[in-house]
Each structure stands twice: as structure tokens, then as C-alpha cells.
Coordinates of C-alpha atoms (C1' of nucleotides) in Angstrom, one line a residue:
Chain A
X1 CA -34.0 -34.2 -13.8
X2 CA -35.6 -31.9 -11.3
X3 CA -35.6 -33.8 -8.1
X4 CA -36.4 -30.7 -6.1
X5 CA -39.7 -30.3 -4.4
X6 CA -41.7 -28.1 -6.8
X7 CA -40.9 -25.0 -4.7
X8 CA -44.0 -23.2 -6.0
X9 CA -45.5 -24.5 -9.1
X10 CA -46.1 -20.9 -10.2
X11 CA -45.0 -18.9 -13.2
X12 CA -44.8 -15.9 -11.0
X13 CA -42.1 -17.5 -8.9
X14 CA -38.5 -17.2 -10.0
X15 CA -36.6 -20.1 -8.6
X16 CA -33.1 -18.9 -9.3
X17 CA -33.8 -15.7 -7.3
X18 CA -35.1 -17.8 -4.4
X19 CA -32.0 -19.9 -4.5
X20 CA -29.8 -16.9 -4.5
X21 CA -31.6 -15.6 -1.4
X22 CA -31.1 -19.0 0.2
X23 CA -27.4 -18.4 -0.1
X24 CA -27.5 -15.0 1.5
X25 CA -29.5 -16.5 4.4
X26 CA -26.8 -19.1 5.0
X27 CA -24.8 -16.5 6.7
X28 CA -25.5 -15.8 10.4
X29 CA -23.8 -15.3 13.7
X30 CA -22.2 -18.7 13.6
X31 CA -21.5 -18.8 9.8
X32 CA -19.6 -15.6 9.1
X33 CA -17.4 -16.7 6.3
X34 CA -18.3 -19.6 4.0
X35 CA -16.6 -21.6 1.3
X36 CA -18.3 -23.0 -1.8
X37 CA -18.6 -26.4 -0.1
X38 CA -19.9 -24.9 3.1
X39 CA -22.6 -23.3 1.1
X40 CA -23.4 -26.6 -0.6
X41 CA -23.8 -28.2 2.8
X42 CA -25.8 -25.4 4.4
X43 CA -28.2 -24.7 1.6
X44 CA -28.6 -28.2 0.2
X45 CA -28.3 -26.8 -3.3
X46 CA -26.3 -28.4 -6.1
X47 CA -22.7 -27.7 -6.3
X48 CA -22.9 -26.1 -9.7
X49 CA -25.9 -24.1 -8.7
X50 CA -24.1 -22.7 -5.7
X51 CA -21.1 -21.9 -7.9
X52 CA -23.2 -19.9 -10.3
X53 CA -25.3 -18.1 -7.7
X54 CA -22.4 -17.2 -5.4
X55 CA -20.4 -16.0 -8.3
X56 CA -23.3 -13.8 -9.4
X57 CA -23.8 -12.4 -5.9
X58 CA -20.1 -11.6 -5.8
X59 CA -20.1 -9.9 -9.2
X60 CA -23.2 -7.9 -8.1
X61 CA -21.4 -6.8 -4.9
X62 CA -23.5 -8.7 -2.4
X63 CA -20.7 -11.0 -1.3
X64 CA -17.1 -10.3 -0.8
X65 CA -14.6 -13.0 -1.7
X66 CA -11.3 -13.5 0.0
X67 CA -8.8 -13.9 -2.9
X68 CA -6.6 -16.1 -0.8
X69 CA -9.1 -18.4 0.9
X70 CA -11.8 -18.2 -1.8
X71 CA -14.3 -17.8 0.9
X72 CA -17.4 -15.6 0.7
X73 CA -18.4 -13.0 3.3
X74 CA -21.3 -10.5 3.6
X75 CA -20.4 -7.3 1.9
X76 CA -21.1 -3.7 2.8
X77 CA -24.3 -3.9 0.8
X78 CA -25.8 -5.8 3.7
X79 CA -25.5 -2.6 5.8
X80 CA -26.8 -0.4 3.1
X81 CA -29.9 -2.5 3.1
X82 CA -30.4 -1.8 6.8
X83 CA -30.0 1.9 6.0
X84 CA -32.8 1.7 3.5
X85 CA -34.9 -0.2 6.0
X86 CA -34.5 2.5 8.7
X87 CA -35.9 5.1 6.3
X88 CA -38.8 2.9 5.3
X89 CA -40.0 2.3 8.9
X90 CA -41.5 5.5 10.3
X91 CA -41.3 4.1 13.9
X92 CA -37.5 4.3 13.7
X93 CA -37.6 8.0 13.1
X94 CA -40.1 8.6 15.9
X95 CA -38.4 6.4 18.4
X96 CA -34.7 7.2 18.0
X97 CA -34.6 10.5 19.8
X98 CA -36.4 9.0 22.8
X99 CA -34.2 5.9 22.9
X100 CA -31.1 8.1 23.1
X101 CA -32.6 10.3 25.8
X102 CA -33.7 7.3 27.9
X103 CA -30.4 5.5 27.4
X104 CA -28.5 8.4 28.9
X105 CA -31.0 8.8 31.6
X106 CA -30.9 5.1 32.8
X107 CA -27.4 4.5 31.7
X108 CA -28.7 1.3 30.1
X109 CA -29.5 -0.2 26.7
X110 CA -32.8 1.0 25.4
X111 CA -34.4 -0.6 22.3
X112 CA -37.2 -0.4 19.9
X113 CA -38.5 -3.9 19.3
X114 CA -41.0 -5.1 16.8
X115 CA -43.0 -8.3 16.5
X116 CA -41.7 -10.4 13.6
X117 CA -43.7 -13.6 13.4
X118 CA -43.3 -15.4 16.6
X119 CA -40.1 -13.6 17.5
X120 CA -39.3 -10.0 18.4
X121 CA -36.7 -8.2 16.4
X122 CA -34.6 -5.3 17.7
X123 CA -35.0 -2.5 15.2
X124 CA -33.2 0.3 16.9
X125 CA -30.8 0.1 19.8
X126 CA -28.9 2.6 21.9
X127 CA -26.4 0.7 24.0
X128 CA -25.7 1.6 27.7
X129 CA -22.2 1.5 29.1
X130 CA -21.7 -2.3 29.3
X131 CA -23.3 -5.2 27.7
X132 CA -22.9 -8.4 25.6
X133 CA -21.9 -7.9 22.0
X134 CA -25.1 -9.4 20.7
X135 CA -27.1 -6.9 22.9
X136 CA -25.7 -4.0 21.0
X137 CA -26.7 -5.2 17.5
X138 CA -29.7 -4.3 15.5
X139 CA -31.3 -7.1 13.7
X140 CA -31.2 -9.6 16.6
X141 CA -34.2 -11.9 17.0
X142 CA -35.4 -13.5 20.2
X143 CA -38.5 -15.8 20.9
X144 CA -41.2 -13.3 21.6
X145 CA -42.6 -15.3 24.6
X146 CA -39.3 -15.0 26.5
X147 CA -38.9 -11.2 26.2
X148 CA -40.4 -8.3 28.0
X149 CA -41.1 -6.6 24.6
X150 CA -42.8 -9.7 23.2
X151 CA -45.0 -10.1 26.3
X152 CA -45.8 -6.4 26.4
X153 CA -47.0 -6.6 22.7
X154 CA -49.0 -9.7 23.3
X155 CA -50.7 -8.1 26.3
X156 CA -52.4 -5.7 24.0
X157 CA -54.1 -8.5 22.0
X158 CA -57.5 -10.1 22.7
X159 CA -57.1 -12.8 25.4
X160 CA -58.4 -15.7 23.2
X161 CA -56.0 -14.8 20.4
X162 CA -52.9 -14.5 22.6
X163 CA -53.7 -17.7 24.4
X164 CA -53.1 -19.5 21.1
X165 CA -49.8 -17.8 20.6
X166 CA -48.7 -18.6 24.1
X167 CA -49.4 -22.2 23.4
X168 CA -47.9 -22.5 20.0
X169 CA -45.0 -20.0 19.7
X170 CA -41.5 -21.4 20.2
X171 CA -39.5 -21.3 23.4
X172 CA -35.8 -21.8 23.8
X173 CA -33.9 -22.4 27.0
X174 CA -31.4 -19.5 26.6
X175 CA -30.4 -19.4 30.3
X176 CA -31.0 -22.0 33.1
X177 CA -33.7 -19.7 34.3
X178 CA -35.6 -19.1 31.0
X179 CA -39.2 -19.8 31.8
X180 CA -40.4 -22.9 29.9
X181 CA -43.7 -23.2 31.6
X182 CA -46.3 -21.6 29.3
X183 CA -48.8 -21.0 32.0
X184 CA -46.4 -18.9 33.9
X185 CA -45.8 -16.9 30.7
X186 CA -49.5 -16.5 30.3
X187 CA -49.8 -15.1 33.8
X188 CA -47.0 -12.7 33.1
X189 CA -48.8 -11.4 30.1
X190 CA -52.1 -11.1 32.0
X191 CA -50.3 -9.0 34.5
X192 CA -48.8 -6.9 31.7
X193 CA -52.3 -6.3 30.4
X194 CA -53.4 -4.8 33.7
X195 CA -50.3 -2.8 34.5
X196 CA -49.5 -1.7 31.0
X197 CA -45.9 -2.9 31.0
X198 CA -44.0 -6.2 31.2
X199 CA -41.0 -7.1 33.2
X200 CA -38.8 -10.2 32.9
X201 CA -35.7 -11.6 34.8
X202 CA -32.9 -13.9 33.6
X203 CA -34.8 -14.8 30.4
X204 CA -32.2 -14.3 27.7
X205 CA -29.2 -13.3 29.9
X206 CA -28.7 -14.0 33.5
X207 CA -28.9 -11.2 36.0
X208 CA -30.6 -9.1 33.5
X209 CA -34.0 -7.4 33.9
X210 CA -36.1 -6.4 30.9
X211 CA -38.8 -3.8 31.1
X212 CA -41.0 -3.0 28.1
X213 CA -44.0 -0.8 27.3
X214 CA -46.1 -1.5 24.2
X215 CA -46.5 1.0 21.4
X216 CA -50.2 0.8 20.5
X217 CA -51.8 1.4 17.1
X218 CA -55.0 3.2 16.6
X219 CA -57.0 0.1 17.5
X220 CA -55.2 -0.3 20.8
X221 CA -53.1 -3.2 19.7
X222 CA -49.4 -3.1 19.6
X223 CA -46.8 -4.6 17.3
X224 CA -43.8 -2.8 18.8
X225 CA -42.5 -1.9 22.2
X226 CA -39.9 0.3 23.9
X227 CA -37.7 -2.0 25.9
X228 CA -34.8 -1.5 28.3
X229 CA -32.4 -3.9 29.9
X230 CA -30.7 -3.3 33.2
X231 CA -28.7 -5.2 35.7
X232 CA -30.9 -7.2 38.2
X233 CA -28.4 -6.4 41.0
X234 CA -28.6 -2.6 40.6
X235 CA -32.3 -2.3 39.8
X236 CA -34.7 -3.7 42.3
X237 CA -38.4 -3.6 41.6
X238 CA -39.1 -0.3 43.4
X239 CA -36.3 1.5 41.7
X240 CA -37.4 0.3 38.3
X241 CA -41.0 1.4 39.0
X242 CA -39.9 4.8 40.0
X243 CA -37.0 5.6 37.7
X244 CA -37.7 3.7 34.5
X245 CA -41.4 2.8 34.1
X246 CA -42.9 6.2 34.0
X247 CA -40.5 7.3 31.3
X248 CA -40.6 4.3 29.0
X249 CA -44.4 4.2 29.1
X250 CA -44.5 7.9 28.4
X251 CA -42.1 7.4 25.5
X252 CA -44.2 4.6 24.1
X253 CA -47.4 6.5 24.5
X254 CA -45.8 9.5 22.9
X255 CA -45.1 7.5 19.8
X256 CA -48.4 5.6 19.6
X257 CA -50.6 8.5 18.2
X258 CA -48.3 8.7 15.2
X259 CA -48.5 5.1 14.2
X260 CA -50.6 4.4 11.1
X261 CA -53.2 1.7 11.2
Chain B
X1 CA -36.2 -10.1 -28.6
X2 CA -33.5 -9.4 -26.1
X3 CA -32.7 -5.7 -26.3
X4 CA -30.8 -5.7 -23.1
X5 CA -27.1 -5.2 -23.0
X6 CA -25.6 -8.7 -22.6
X7 CA -25.1 -8.2 -18.9
X8 CA -22.3 -10.7 -18.7
X9 CA -22.1 -13.2 -21.4
X10 CA -21.1 -15.8 -19.0
X11 CA -22.6 -19.1 -18.0
X12 CA -21.6 -18.5 -14.4
X13 CA -23.8 -15.4 -14.2
X14 CA -27.5 -15.9 -13.2
X15 CA -29.3 -13.0 -14.8
X16 CA -32.5 -13.4 -12.9
X17 CA -30.7 -13.2 -9.6
X18 CA -29.0 -10.0 -10.6
X19 CA -32.3 -8.5 -11.6
X20 CA -33.8 -9.5 -8.3
X21 CA -31.0 -7.7 -6.5
X22 CA -31.7 -4.7 -8.7
X23 CA -35.2 -4.5 -7.3
X24 CA -33.8 -4.6 -3.7
X25 CA -31.4 -1.8 -4.5
X26 CA -34.2 0.4 -5.8
X27 CA -35.1 1.1 -2.2
X28 CA -33.2 3.9 -0.5
X29 CA -33.8 6.9 1.7
X30 CA -36.0 8.6 -0.8
X31 CA -37.7 5.5 -2.1
X32 CA -39.1 3.8 1.0
X33 CA -42.2 2.2 -0.4
X34 CA -42.6 1.3 -4.1
X35 CA -45.4 0.2 -6.3
X36 CA -45.0 -2.2 -9.2
X37 CA -44.9 0.6 -11.6
X38 CA -42.4 2.6 -9.5
X39 CA -40.1 -0.4 -9.6
X40 CA -40.5 -0.6 -13.4
X41 CA -39.4 3.0 -13.7
X42 CA -36.6 2.8 -11.2
X43 CA -35.0 -0.4 -12.4
X44 CA -35.7 -0.2 -16.1
X45 CA -36.8 -3.8 -16.1
X46 CA -39.7 -5.2 -18.0
X47 CA -43.1 -4.9 -16.3
X48 CA -43.6 -8.7 -16.3
X49 CA -40.1 -9.3 -15.0
X50 CA -40.7 -6.9 -12.1
X51 CA -44.0 -8.6 -11.4
X52 CA -42.4 -12.0 -11.1
X53 CA -39.3 -10.9 -9.2
X54 CA -41.1 -8.7 -6.7
X55 CA -43.6 -11.5 -6.1
X56 CA -40.8 -13.9 -5.5
X57 CA -39.1 -11.5 -3.1
X58 CA -42.4 -11.1 -1.3
X59 CA -43.0 -14.9 -1.0
X60 CA -39.4 -15.3 0.3
X61 CA -39.9 -12.7 2.9
X62 CA -37.6 -10.1 1.5
X63 CA -40.3 -7.6 0.8
X64 CA -43.4 -6.7 2.7
X65 CA -46.5 -5.9 0.7
X66 CA -49.2 -3.5 1.9
X67 CA -52.4 -5.4 1.2
X68 CA -54.3 -2.1 0.8
X69 CA -51.9 -0.1 -1.4
X70 CA -50.2 -3.1 -3.0
X71 CA -46.9 -1.4 -2.5
X72 CA -43.7 -3.1 -1.5
X73 CA -41.5 -2.2 1.5
X74 CA -38.2 -3.6 2.9
X75 CA -38.9 -6.4 5.3
X76 CA -37.4 -7.3 8.7
X77 CA -35.0 -9.5 6.7
X78 CA -33.1 -6.4 5.7
X79 CA -32.1 -5.9 9.4
X80 CA -31.3 -9.6 9.9
X81 CA -28.8 -9.2 7.1
X82 CA -27.1 -6.4 9.0
X83 CA -27.0 -8.6 12.0
X84 CA -25.1 -11.3 10.1
X85 CA -22.8 -8.6 8.7
X86 CA -21.9 -7.4 12.2
X87 CA -20.8 -10.9 13.2
X88 CA -18.8 -11.3 10.0
X89 CA -16.7 -8.2 10.5
X90 CA -14.2 -8.6 13.3
X91 CA -13.7 -4.9 13.5
X92 CA -17.2 -4.3 14.8
X93 CA -16.6 -6.5 17.8
X94 CA -13.3 -4.8 18.6
X95 CA -14.5 -1.3 18.1
X96 CA -18.0 -1.3 19.8
X97 CA -16.9 -1.2 23.4
X98 CA -14.6 1.7 22.7
X99 CA -17.2 3.6 20.7
X100 CA -19.6 3.4 23.6
X101 CA -17.0 4.5 26.1
X102 CA -15.9 7.5 23.9
X103 CA -19.5 8.5 23.1
X104 CA -20.3 8.9 26.8
X105 CA -17.0 10.6 27.4
X106 CA -17.5 13.3 24.7
X107 CA -21.2 13.3 24.7
X108 CA -21.1 13.0 21.0
X109 CA -21.7 10.6 18.1
X110 CA -18.7 8.2 17.7
X111 CA -18.5 6.0 14.7
X112 CA -16.5 3.2 13.1
X113 CA -16.2 4.0 9.4
X114 CA -14.8 1.8 6.6
X115 CA -13.7 2.6 3.1
X116 CA -16.1 1.3 0.6
X117 CA -14.9 2.0 -2.9
X118 CA -14.7 5.8 -3.1
X119 CA -17.1 6.4 -0.2
X120 CA -16.9 5.8 3.5
X121 CA -19.5 3.7 5.1
X122 CA -20.6 3.9 8.7
X123 CA -20.4 0.4 10.1
X124 CA -21.0 1.0 13.8
X125 CA -22.4 4.2 15.4
X126 CA -23.1 5.2 18.9
X127 CA -25.1 8.4 18.9
X128 CA -24.6 11.3 21.2
X129 CA -27.4 13.3 22.7
X130 CA -28.5 15.2 19.6
X131 CA -28.1 14.8 15.9
X132 CA -29.7 14.5 12.5
X133 CA -31.6 11.3 11.9
X134 CA -29.3 10.2 9.2
X135 CA -26.3 10.6 11.5
X136 CA -27.7 8.0 13.8
X137 CA -28.0 5.3 11.2
X138 CA -25.6 2.5 10.3
X139 CA -25.1 1.8 6.6
X140 CA -24.9 5.5 5.6
X141 CA -22.4 6.3 2.8
X142 CA -20.6 9.6 2.2
X143 CA -18.0 10.6 -0.4
X144 CA -14.7 9.7 1.2
X145 CA -13.0 12.9 0.2
X146 CA -15.4 15.0 2.1
X147 CA -15.2 13.2 5.4
X148 CA -12.6 13.2 8.2
X149 CA -12.7 9.4 8.2
X150 CA -12.1 9.2 4.5
X151 CA -9.2 11.6 4.6
X152 CA -7.7 9.9 7.7
X153 CA -7.7 6.6 5.8
X154 CA -6.3 8.1 2.6
X155 CA -3.5 9.7 4.6
X156 CA -2.1 6.3 5.3
X157 CA -1.7 5.4 1.6
X158 CA 1.4 6.1 -0.5
X159 CA 1.3 9.7 -1.8
X160 CA 1.2 8.8 -5.5
X161 CA -1.6 6.4 -5.0
X162 CA -3.8 8.8 -3.0
X163 CA -3.1 11.6 -5.5
X164 CA -5.0 9.6 -8.1
X165 CA -7.9 9.1 -5.7
X166 CA -8.0 12.8 -4.8
X167 CA -8.3 13.6 -8.5
X168 CA -10.8 11.0 -9.5
X169 CA -13.1 10.2 -6.6
X170 CA -16.5 11.9 -6.5
X171 CA -17.4 15.0 -4.6
X172 CA -20.8 16.3 -3.8
X173 CA -21.8 19.7 -2.5
X174 CA -23.6 18.6 0.6
X175 CA -23.5 22.0 2.4
X176 CA -22.6 25.5 1.0
X177 CA -19.2 25.0 2.6
X178 CA -18.3 21.5 1.3
X179 CA -14.8 21.8 -0.1
X180 CA -15.0 21.3 -3.9
X181 CA -11.3 22.3 -4.5
X182 CA -9.4 19.1 -4.8
X183 CA -6.0 20.7 -4.0
X184 CA -7.3 21.9 -0.6
X185 CA -8.5 18.4 0.1
X186 CA -5.0 17.1 -0.9
X187 CA -3.5 19.5 1.5
X188 CA -5.8 18.4 4.3
X189 CA -4.8 14.8 3.7
X190 CA -1.1 15.7 3.7
X191 CA -1.6 17.3 7.1
X192 CA -3.4 14.3 8.3
X193 CA -0.4 12.1 7.3
X194 CA 1.9 14.2 9.5
X195 CA -0.4 14.6 12.5
X196 CA -2.0 11.2 12.4
X197 CA -5.5 12.4 12.4
X198 CA -7.9 14.3 10.2
X199 CA -10.3 17.1 11.0
X200 CA -13.1 18.7 8.9
X201 CA -15.6 21.4 9.3
X202 CA -19.0 21.9 7.7
X203 CA -18.4 19.2 5.1
X204 CA -21.6 17.1 5.3
X205 CA -23.5 19.1 8.0
X206 CA -23.1 22.8 8.8
X207 CA -21.6 23.7 12.2
X208 CA -20.3 20.2 12.6
X209 CA -16.7 19.2 13.1
X210 CA -15.5 15.7 12.2
X211 CA -12.4 14.2 13.8
X212 CA -11.0 10.9 12.7
X213 CA -8.0 8.6 13.4
X214 CA -7.1 5.8 11.0
X215 CA -7.1 2.1 12.1
X216 CA -4.0 0.7 10.4
X217 CA -3.4 -2.8 9.2
X218 CA -0.2 -4.7 9.6
X219 CA 1.3 -2.9 6.6
X220 CA 0.6 0.5 8.1
X221 CA -2.3 1.2 5.7
X222 CA -5.8 1.8 6.9
X223 CA -9.2 0.9 5.5
X224 CA -11.1 2.0 8.6
X225 CA -11.2 4.8 11.1
X226 CA -12.7 5.9 14.4
X227 CA -14.5 9.1 13.8
X228 CA -16.4 11.5 16.0
X229 CA -18.7 14.4 15.2
X230 CA -19.1 17.4 17.5
X231 CA -20.7 20.9 17.3
X232 CA -18.3 23.4 15.9
X233 CA -19.6 26.0 18.4
X234 CA -18.7 24.0 21.5
X235 CA -15.6 22.4 20.3
X236 CA -12.8 24.8 19.3
X237 CA -9.5 23.4 18.1
X238 CA -7.8 23.5 21.4
X239 CA -10.5 21.6 23.2
X240 CA -10.7 19.0 20.5
X241 CA -6.9 18.5 20.7
X242 CA -7.0 18.1 24.4
X243 CA -10.2 16.2 25.1
X244 CA -10.8 14.1 22.0
X245 CA -7.7 13.5 20.0
X246 CA -5.7 11.6 22.5
X247 CA -8.6 9.2 23.1
X248 CA -9.7 8.4 19.6
X249 CA -6.1 7.9 18.4
X250 CA -5.5 5.6 21.4
X251 CA -8.7 3.7 20.6
X252 CA -7.8 3.4 16.9
X253 CA -4.3 2.2 17.7
X254 CA -5.6 -0.2 20.3
X255 CA -7.7 -1.9 17.6
X256 CA -5.0 -1.8 14.9
X257 CA -2.8 -4.7 16.2
X258 CA -5.8 -7.1 15.9
X259 CA -6.6 -6.3 12.3
X260 CA -5.7 -9.2 10.0
X261 CA -3.8 -8.4 6.8
Chain C
dG1 C1' 9.1 -31.9 -0.9
dC2 C1' 6.1 -35.3 -2.7
dT3 C1' 1.4 -37.7 -2.9
dG4 C1' -3.4 -38.1 -2.6
dA5 C1' -7.6 -36.0 -1.3
dT6 C1' -10.5 -32.1 -1.1
dT7 C1' -12.1 -27.8 -3.0
dG8 C1' -12.5 -24.5 -6.5
dT9 C1' -13.0 -23.5 -11.7
dA10 C1' -14.4 -24.2 -16.5
dT11 C1' -17.1 -26.3 -20.3
dT12 C1' -21.1 -28.1 -22.7
dA13 C1' -25.4 -30.4 -24.5
dT14 C1' -30.0 -30.6 -22.7
dA15 C1' -34.3 -28.8 -21.4
dA16 C1' -36.5 -26.3 -18.1
dT17 C1' -37.1 -21.8 -17.1
dT18 C1' -38.0 -17.1 -17.8
dT19 C1' -39.9 -14.2 -21.0
dA20 C1' -43.0 -10.7 -23.4
dA21 C1' -47.3 -10.0 -25.0
dT22 C1' -51.8 -9.8 -24.0
dA23 C1' -56.1 -10.3 -21.7
dG24 C1' -58.6 -9.9 -17.5
dT25 C1' -59.5 -7.7 -13.0
dT26 C1' -59.5 -4.5 -9.6
dG27 C1' -59.8 0.1 -7.7
dA28 C1' -59.5 5.0 -7.7
dT29 C1' -61.2 9.4 -9.6
dA30 C1' -64.2 12.6 -11.5
Chain D
dT1 C1' -71.3 5.1 -13.1
dA2 C1' -67.8 5.6 -16.6
dT3 C1' -62.9 6.0 -17.4
dC4 C1' -58.3 5.3 -16.6
dA5 C1' -54.4 3.4 -14.5
dA6 C1' -52.5 -0.1 -12.0
dC7 C1' -52.2 -4.8 -10.6
dT8 C1' -52.9 -9.8 -11.7
dA9 C1' -53.2 -13.9 -14.5
dT10 C1' -52.3 -16.8 -18.7
dT11 C1' -49.9 -18.3 -22.6
dA12 C1' -46.6 -19.9 -26.6
dA13 C1' -41.8 -19.2 -27.8
dA14 C1' -37.0 -19.4 -26.9
dT15 C1' -33.5 -17.7 -24.1
dT16 C1' -31.7 -19.1 -20.0
dA17 C1' -30.3 -21.9 -16.3
dT18 C1' -29.1 -26.4 -15.4
dA19 C1' -26.3 -30.7 -14.0
dA20 C1' -22.8 -33.6 -15.3
dT21 C1' -18.2 -33.9 -15.9
dA22 C1' -13.6 -32.8 -16.7
dC23 C1' -9.7 -29.9 -15.3
dA24 C1' -6.9 -27.2 -12.1
dA25 C1' -5.3 -25.6 -7.8
dT26 C1' -4.7 -26.0 -3.0
dC27 C1' -3.9 -28.3 1.3
dA28 C1' -2.6 -32.0 4.7
dG29 C1' -0.1 -35.6 6.0
dC30 C1' 3.8 -38.3 5.4

DNA sequence: GCTGATTGTATTATAATTTAATAGTTGATA
DNA sequence: TATCAACTATTAAATTATAATACAATCAGC
């Protein structure tokens, strides 16, 4: 009887495919293994639709199915897709060697982050000695306004444009000290514009300092950044400025000329 | 007129979804950016089908589209899927800290590899100082028989079963010295069964030695391994045995007890 | 070890969806 | 500017997916 919102009243839109993707997207860090009925709840699709779609995804090798529990899990194919992505993004190839070098130099996690809508996404990561599990994983997204990388990228945009983003992009209280005051964030970005880098404290993890330098395109605007995370205890402002900043800005600038418009 | 092979004459199989996935799988390390007609060639699907499916994948955020060239590329969503995978696979969490530690200790790339059909798949990697681009990327697949990790895993299986695999699994001449003689491979696995580890030379990259220790499940059989790659020049047998082996076997054994059946 | 509820699996008539063919549009190349 | 190739848009036809329902298996509580 078609009670669904007419997803896209368009003959060029394949609804079944979109629904199948919806099932894939139901899996995340808190939903790692889902039963048929879990999927029904999470996606809002009909039971029989989920049955057919999940079954198809299983037969096609996109979902593993535990024969005992009948629950579905992401398959190896999900990693093969990441592999294909890495080859498709030229920045990864350019940045990787530098990330590795810097990670050893600082003994810290060094990342390539890209702007992805109103979030930043970690595209390449080389972990330092210690760190949270989530901080080691590629594919993680964080609200752009709360990260050094996001602010560094925003700092390369025209003031009027970025003011809109600062007002409208989402914020999330990830730690007790995550800045929720947008005018403070705006200030922080203004400073980044002048200094050419951005620095944050306690925004996504307590006692963690983030430092990021933008990777600019030919027009001077950035959509990516080199970012590194260090312990606030061990790295006071002066040490960061002497031992990290020159190197990540050099790395970022070294990549910039190769970025296509 | 339906000239297609009846993919799966099954009401629980959604053909359009399967075709959509086929489009996603057309992207790989040599096909990083595809036009509509490229996709038609690569997938063998009808032009109008590709048009609708690719358009849907684009609207759903799975494919980026270059407005100038009209070509499709993998989107950030492909990395987010990897992120979900990492959380869904408990081995990743267990192995990561050890991989990091060992990578610093050996100054080499250290990997978690899993058996994926007749290939091994790199699930977590911590790169050493130098290395090929492909050797830094998660999601890479290699023929199991030609890798230390694959042989280490096979060495934990019953002899009669693994004999079948050694005979039937694919081989690919990746370097001039890739072993194509299956009886030599069988020997290498026999040795691994006795010694508890596997070691290879020049199999996927020249002048590169691979060393791997299996991660066993409760029944003693493995489907994963800790593997590390070092320069053949710098790491002669004795040094490997003294400075690497004890540590990767310990790491692998340390993970084993936590693996569920 | 039984009972009832919840979850997964299978089947079918209905009709909505995808399809394939084709025409129109854009853009690159010579 | 003309030609060709590639992308985009529009249709009528029918294959395909759908939703409802019945059946089977599994699990929890008693």
C-alpha cells in the first residue's frame, strides 16, 4: 500500500538499493552484531524487506552470518572497500610517508583528516605508543568545530562563509571541557587564520592536545589537515611550538602543491 | 527480454541490490575513478541499469561525483564502513596495542592478518619506517599460500585438510621468486606446524622477509595471525629468531585465549 | 523438561518497481 | 563549427519486489 515517504519520486532512483544501504549503515561502533529484529528496529523497514535485503547482502558477501545466533556482522568486504578508497584518494599516498615519519619523531598519533560535511574524518592514521582504541581507527568522524583539524581547515575559508559554519554546524559535549561556546570557537579559528595552525585542549579526550595544519588547495582553501595528538601533561605550549609545529606545517605545505583543484 | 543468467531464482534475493553492490566492487586499486561507460564495461550491466544504480549510490552518499568529469569515486562512507568493521571484530581491539608495541620494537610493519577464503586479508597494520604504499593499507588481500600469515594459519589445520588447500588455492607470481611449486609450499607449512611459526622470503615483495605466528582458537585451529615484515638484508635468520620470534609468538598466544569459538 | 513467547524462515498473490529502448543534451576534439 | 561520444531524461511493458501470513525453530522462565 506504499506508506513510505516517496523517497525520491524519480525513475533514476532505485529504492531497493537505498534500503539495502540503510541496512549496512545500521552497523556502527555500538551496533556491531545485529539480528533480523534488531535491523527492523534500527532501520524502520518492514520485517520482510529486511529479511530479503539482509539475505541478499549475506549471499553477496557483504554480511557475515553467525550460523548459531543467526546474527549478521560486517564482512571482510567492508575493509576491502576501505582499501579501494585509499587508492582513490591521492592525498593518502602523498601524506602517508610523512605521517609515519612524524609519528616516530613525536612518538604520538599523527593523522590525515578531511572535511566531510560538518565533521572531520580521519583518513589515515599512524598511532603513537599509547592511545584510546577509537583514536587508532581510520574512518572515525568528529564534529569539525571541536577538532584542531576542523578549525585549521575552516581558518582557510573566507571569514563570512566560516561564520555561518561556526553558527550552524553541530557541537557535542564529548568531555566536560568541550567548548560549547561558539564565539570562543570563532576566536580560536581567527587565531588559526593568523598563525597558520590550530591547537585545541580537552575537546574530544581529556588531557589531550590537538595540533593541526591545513593542507591548502591551489586557491588557498583547505579541505584537509595534518593533525597530531599529544598528552597535555608532557607537551606544554612552548615545546609544541618548537618540536611539533614547524614539522607538521612543513609536511602540510609539502603536500599542498600536489593537490588538484 | 531477460538474457541474464537467473542470478538466484529466489524470492529472498533482491537483484537490484546485488547489482548495486557489483558497481561498488568495480572500484579497486587500478580503477579509482570510473565514468558511466567504464562501469558498464567493468560490471557487464546494462547502460540504463548502471545509470540508475550509480545515481542512487551517489544520492545515498556512497559515491562522489566529480561535477566536471562526471566520474564517480568512492566516498568517505567507504571508510566509515571500515570503522564499523573494526568495532565488530574483537580481534582488532585485542591485537592493536600489541601491534603498536612490536612495530616500535622491531622498527618494522606489524600486521594482524585473517584468513578470508583462499586469501589472507590485512585487518590491522602498524607501519614501520619505510615500505611500499600497498604495505601500509588495511584491506589488502594476498594469496594465502604465498604469505607467512597464510602458511602459519594453515599449519594449525589437520594435515589432510590443508593438503587439499595447498593443491587447490590460487597462486600468483608476484615477484620472480614467488614459489609456484606447491610441494615446496607444503613443506614450508609442515615446518611451520612443528616450529609454531612461518617464515617466507621474496614472496610478495623482493628482499622482504615475512614472519608470522598463528592466533589459535579454543580448538587449536587458527584463522588469524600476527605477521611482521622486515628487510631480508638487515634481518638474517638468527637475528629474526632472537629478536622477533619470541615476541610475536607471545603476542599471538596472548590473544588466543580471548578468541571465541 | 515442558510451555509460551519471541525470532527466524518460507510461500504466494498483487502491483509497484525496474527495465530497455530511445530520444535529447551536453561537451570534447579536430 | 561540425562530428562523435558520453551523459541525461522519458516512456510503455513486464519482470521484479513487495507485504501479508503461515510455519518452524529457538529461548526463557517456570
